PDB file of C-alpha atoms in Angstrom:
ATOM      1  CA  UNK I   1      58.197 -27.832  47.478  1.00 82.00           C
ATOM      2  CA  UNK I   2      61.098 -28.461  45.184  1.00 91.00           C
ATOM      3  CA  UNK I   3      61.720 -26.321  42.199  1.00 94.00           C
ATOM      4  CA  UNK I   4      63.994 -27.185  39.299  1.00 95.00           C
ATOM      5  CA  UNK I   5      64.692 -24.837  36.626  1.00 97.00           C
ATOM      6  CA  UNK I   6      65.823 -25.615  33.060  1.00 97.00           C
ATOM      7  CA  UNK I   7      66.011 -24.026  29.667  1.00 98.00           C
ATOM      8  CA  UNK I   8      68.963 -21.574  30.127  1.00 97.00           C
ATOM      9  CA  UNK I   9      71.806 -21.372  27.544  1.00 98.00           C
ATOM     10  CA  UNK I  10      73.821 -19.011  25.581  1.00 98.00           C
ATOM     11  CA  UNK I  11      72.219 -16.944  22.694  1.00 98.00           C
ATOM     12  CA  UNK I  12      73.024 -13.906  20.761  1.00 98.00           C
ATOM     13  CA  UNK I  13      71.334 -10.596  21.132  1.00 98.00           C
ATOM     14  CA  UNK I  14      67.896 -10.649  19.706  1.00 98.00           C
ATOM     15  CA  UNK I  15      67.427 -14.270  20.256  1.00 98.00           C
ATOM     16  CA  UNK I  16      64.926 -16.110  22.536  1.00 98.00           C
ATOM     17  CA  UNK I  17      64.812 -18.652  25.252  1.00 98.00           C
ATOM     18  CA  UNK I  18      62.090 -20.290  27.261  1.00 98.00           C
ATOM     19  CA  UNK I  19      62.836 -21.068  30.881  1.00 98.00           C
ATOM     20  CA  UNK I  20      60.940 -23.787  32.789  1.00 98.00           C
ATOM     21  CA  UNK I  21      60.397 -24.341  36.537  1.00 96.00           C
ATOM     22  CA  UNK I  22      59.101 -27.777  37.462  1.00 95.00           C
ATOM     23  CA  UNK I  23      57.508 -27.830  40.977  1.00 91.00           C
ATOM     24  CA  UNK I  24      57.185 -31.025  42.979  1.00 86.00           C
ATOM     25  CA  UNK I  25      54.267 -29.958  45.292  1.00 69.00           C
ATOM     26  CA  UNK I  26      50.629 -30.900  44.665  1.00 63.00           C
ATOM     27  CA  UNK I  27      49.690 -27.558  46.113  1.00 66.00           C
ATOM     28  CA  UNK I  28      51.505 -25.747  43.221  1.00 71.00           C
ATOM     29  CA  UNK I  29      48.457 -24.340  41.793  1.00 77.00           C
ATOM     30  CA  UNK I  30      47.710 -22.327  45.035  1.00 87.00           C
ATOM     31  CA  UNK I  31      51.299 -20.793  45.122  1.00 91.00           C
ATOM     32  CA  UNK I  32      52.358 -17.483  43.803  1.00 94.00           C
ATOM     33  CA  UNK I  33      55.505 -17.986  41.692  1.00 95.00           C
ATOM     34  CA  UNK I  34      58.101 -15.804  40.128  1.00 97.00           C
ATOM     35  CA  UNK I  35      61.459 -15.454  38.297  1.00 98.00           C
ATOM     36  CA  UNK I  36      64.404 -13.593  39.691  1.00 98.00           C
ATOM     37  CA  UNK I  37      67.879 -13.118  38.357  1.00 98.00           C
ATOM     38  CA  UNK I  38      71.268 -12.140  39.678  1.00 98.00           C
ATOM     39  CA  UNK I  39      74.050 -10.803  37.315  1.00 96.00           C
ATOM     40  CA  UNK I  40      77.592 -10.933  38.395  1.00 91.00           C
ATOM     41  CA  UNK I  41      78.405  -8.207  40.871  1.00 94.00           C
ATOM     42  CA  UNK I  42      74.804  -7.039  41.088  1.00 96.00           C
ATOM     43  CA  UNK I  43      71.896  -7.524  43.428  1.00 96.00           C
ATOM     44  CA  UNK I  44      69.166 -10.047  42.908  1.00 96.00           C
ATOM     45  CA  UNK I  45      66.480  -8.563  40.707  1.00 97.00           C
ATOM     46  CA  UNK I  46      62.795  -9.512  40.479  1.00 98.00           C
ATOM     47  CA  UNK I  47      62.081 -10.289  36.869  1.00 98.00           C
ATOM     48  CA  UNK I  48      58.437 -11.381  36.825  1.00 98.00           C
ATOM     49  CA  UNK I  49      55.733 -12.800  39.241  1.00 98.00           C
ATOM     50  CA  UNK I  50      52.456 -14.716  38.707  1.00 97.00           C
ATOM     51  CA  UNK I  51      50.185 -14.815  41.659  1.00 95.00           C
ATOM     52  CA  UNK I  52      47.826 -17.795  42.320  1.00 92.00           C
ATOM     53  CA  UNK I  53      44.907 -15.891  40.930  1.00 92.00           C
ATOM     54  CA  UNK I  54      46.722 -15.065  37.691  1.00 93.00           C
ATOM     55  CA  UNK I  55      47.964 -11.518  38.168  1.00 96.00           C
ATOM     56  CA  UNK I  56      51.343 -10.892  36.624  1.00 97.00           C
ATOM     57  CA  UNK I  57      54.028  -8.420  37.169  1.00 97.00           C
ATOM     58  CA  UNK I  58      57.155  -7.570  35.204  1.00 98.00           C
ATOM     59  CA  UNK I  59      60.184  -5.388  35.888  1.00 98.00           C
ATOM     60  CA  UNK I  60      60.463  -2.404  33.548  1.00 98.00           C
ATOM     61  CA  UNK I  61      63.665  -3.813  32.053  1.00 97.00           C
ATOM     62  CA  UNK I  62      61.759  -6.898  30.676  1.00 98.00           C
ATOM     63  CA  UNK I  63      58.314  -5.484  30.193  1.00 98.00           C
ATOM     64  CA  UNK I  64      57.134  -6.242  26.573  1.00 98.00           C
ATOM     65  CA  UNK I  65      59.862  -8.789  26.048  1.00 98.00           C
ATOM     66  CA  UNK I  66      59.312 -11.501  28.573  1.00 98.00           C
ATOM     67  CA  UNK I  67      56.099 -13.349  29.300  1.00 98.00           C
ATOM     68  CA  UNK I  68      55.394 -15.477  32.460  1.00 98.00           C
ATOM     69  CA  UNK I  69      52.992 -18.370  32.364  1.00 96.00           C
ATOM     70  CA  UNK I  70      52.268 -21.613  34.115  1.00 93.00           C
ATOM     71  CA  UNK I  71      50.786 -24.976  33.157  1.00 91.00           C
ATOM     72  CA  UNK I  72      49.031 -26.283  36.339  1.00 86.00           C
ATOM     73  CA  UNK I  73      48.573 -29.743  34.869  1.00 88.00           C
ATOM     74  CA  UNK I  74      52.305 -30.064  34.481  1.00 90.00           C
ATOM     75  CA  UNK I  75      53.143 -28.153  37.714  1.00 90.00           C
ATOM     76  CA  UNK I  76      55.591 -26.104  35.591  1.00 94.00           C
ATOM     77  CA  UNK I  77      56.159 -22.262  35.392  1.00 96.00           C
ATOM     78  CA  UNK I  78      57.605 -20.806  32.247  1.00 98.00           C
ATOM     79  CA  UNK I  79      59.332 -17.675  31.333  1.00 98.00           C
ATOM     80  CA  UNK I  80      59.301 -16.871  27.616  1.00 98.00           C
ATOM     81  CA  UNK I  81      62.218 -14.440  26.922  1.00 98.00           C
ATOM     82  CA  UNK I  82      62.304 -12.609  23.456  1.00 98.00           C
ATOM     83  CA  UNK I  83      64.521  -9.926  22.027  1.00 98.00           C
ATOM     84  CA  UNK I  84      67.243 -10.756  24.516  1.00 98.00           C
ATOM     85  CA  UNK I  85      69.891  -8.267  25.400  1.00 98.00           C
ATOM     86  CA  UNK I  86      73.344  -8.744  26.841  1.00 97.00           C
ATOM     87  CA  UNK I  87      72.118  -7.041  30.033  1.00 97.00           C
ATOM     88  CA  UNK I  88      69.810 -10.002  30.441  1.00 98.00           C
ATOM     89  CA  UNK I  89      72.788 -12.097  31.180  1.00 98.00           C
ATOM     90  CA  UNK I  90      72.362 -13.549  34.665  1.00 98.00           C
ATOM     91  CA  UNK I  91      71.508 -16.709  36.717  1.00 98.00           C
ATOM     92  CA  UNK I  92      67.804 -17.053  36.681  1.00 98.00           C
ATOM     93  CA  UNK I  93      65.932 -18.354  39.746  1.00 98.00           C
ATOM     94  CA  UNK I  94      62.440 -19.699  40.184  1.00 97.00           C
ATOM     95  CA  UNK I  95      60.683 -18.963  43.502  1.00 97.00           C
ATOM     96  CA  UNK I  96      57.480 -19.923  45.027  1.00 95.00           C
ATOM     97  CA  UNK I  97      55.507 -18.954  48.128  1.00 94.00           C
ATOM     98  CA  UNK I  98      51.985 -19.275  49.283  1.00 93.00           C
ATOM     99  CA  UNK I  99      52.107 -15.571  50.226  1.00 95.00           C
ATOM    100  CA  UNK I 100      52.425 -13.287  47.212  1.00 96.00           C
ATOM    101  CA  UNK I 101      53.772 -10.349  49.003  1.00 96.00           C
ATOM    102  CA  UNK I 102      56.656 -12.678  50.384  1.00 96.00           C
ATOM    103  CA  UNK I 103      57.371 -13.644  46.827  1.00 96.00           C
ATOM    104  CA  UNK I 104      57.214 -10.115  45.472  1.00 96.00           C
ATOM    105  CA  UNK I 105      59.728  -8.645  47.816  1.00 96.00           C
ATOM    106  CA  UNK I 106      62.191 -11.689  47.266  1.00 96.00           C
ATOM    107  CA  UNK I 107      61.490 -13.455  50.497  1.00 97.00           C
ATOM    108  CA  UNK I 108      60.038 -16.576  49.049  1.00 96.00           C
ATOM    109  CA  UNK I 109      60.305 -19.755  51.088  1.00 95.00           C
ATOM    110  CA  UNK I 110      61.080 -21.853  48.060  1.00 95.00           C
ATOM    111  CA  UNK I 111      63.820 -21.363  45.563  1.00 97.00           C
ATOM    112  CA  UNK I 112      65.314 -23.496  42.677  1.00 96.00           C
ATOM    113  CA  UNK I 113      69.133 -23.834  42.063  1.00 97.00           C
ATOM    114  CA  UNK I 114      69.055 -21.457  39.073  1.00 97.00           C
ATOM    115  CA  UNK I 115      69.735 -21.661  35.269  1.00 98.00           C
ATOM    116  CA  UNK I 116      72.325 -19.595  33.520  1.00 98.00           C
ATOM    117  CA  UNK I 117      71.395 -17.254  30.647  1.00 98.00           C
ATOM    118  CA  UNK I 118      74.201 -15.621  28.678  1.00 98.00           C
ATOM    119  CA  UNK I 119      73.455 -13.230  25.800  1.00 98.00           C
ATOM    120  CA  UNK I 120      76.271 -12.332  23.618  1.00 97.00           C
ATOM    121  CA  UNK I 121      76.365  -8.975  21.607  1.00 95.00           C
TER     122      UNK I 121
END
C-alpha cells in the first residue's frame, strides 16, 4: 500500500484546507485509515480516524472543525479542515492498516510522506 498526501499549504487563521490521501492498494476499502500530525518539537498526535466500517474518531482539539471522509471509488481519504488555528500548524500524515486498533494507537503499517500545513495568525 502506498499513500500519497496532498493539499497542504499556508493559510491564515480561520481559513480552510482539504487534505487528500491517495492509496494505491485495491484493498483500500477494507483498511482503516486516519490522519496524524506532528508539530515542531512535539509528539505525533492522532487527528482523526475512519474505520473500514465507517466509524470515525476525532481528537478533542479538532472536533467540530475537521471532517474525515473517503471515496472508495477514487481510493482517496480526505480531511476537511475548517476554522484553522495556528496550533494546527504541523506536518500531516495519512496512515492505513487493516487493524483499526493498530491504526488508532499510531502503529499503522502504512504511512505517507506527509503534507505541511501552516496557519498564520
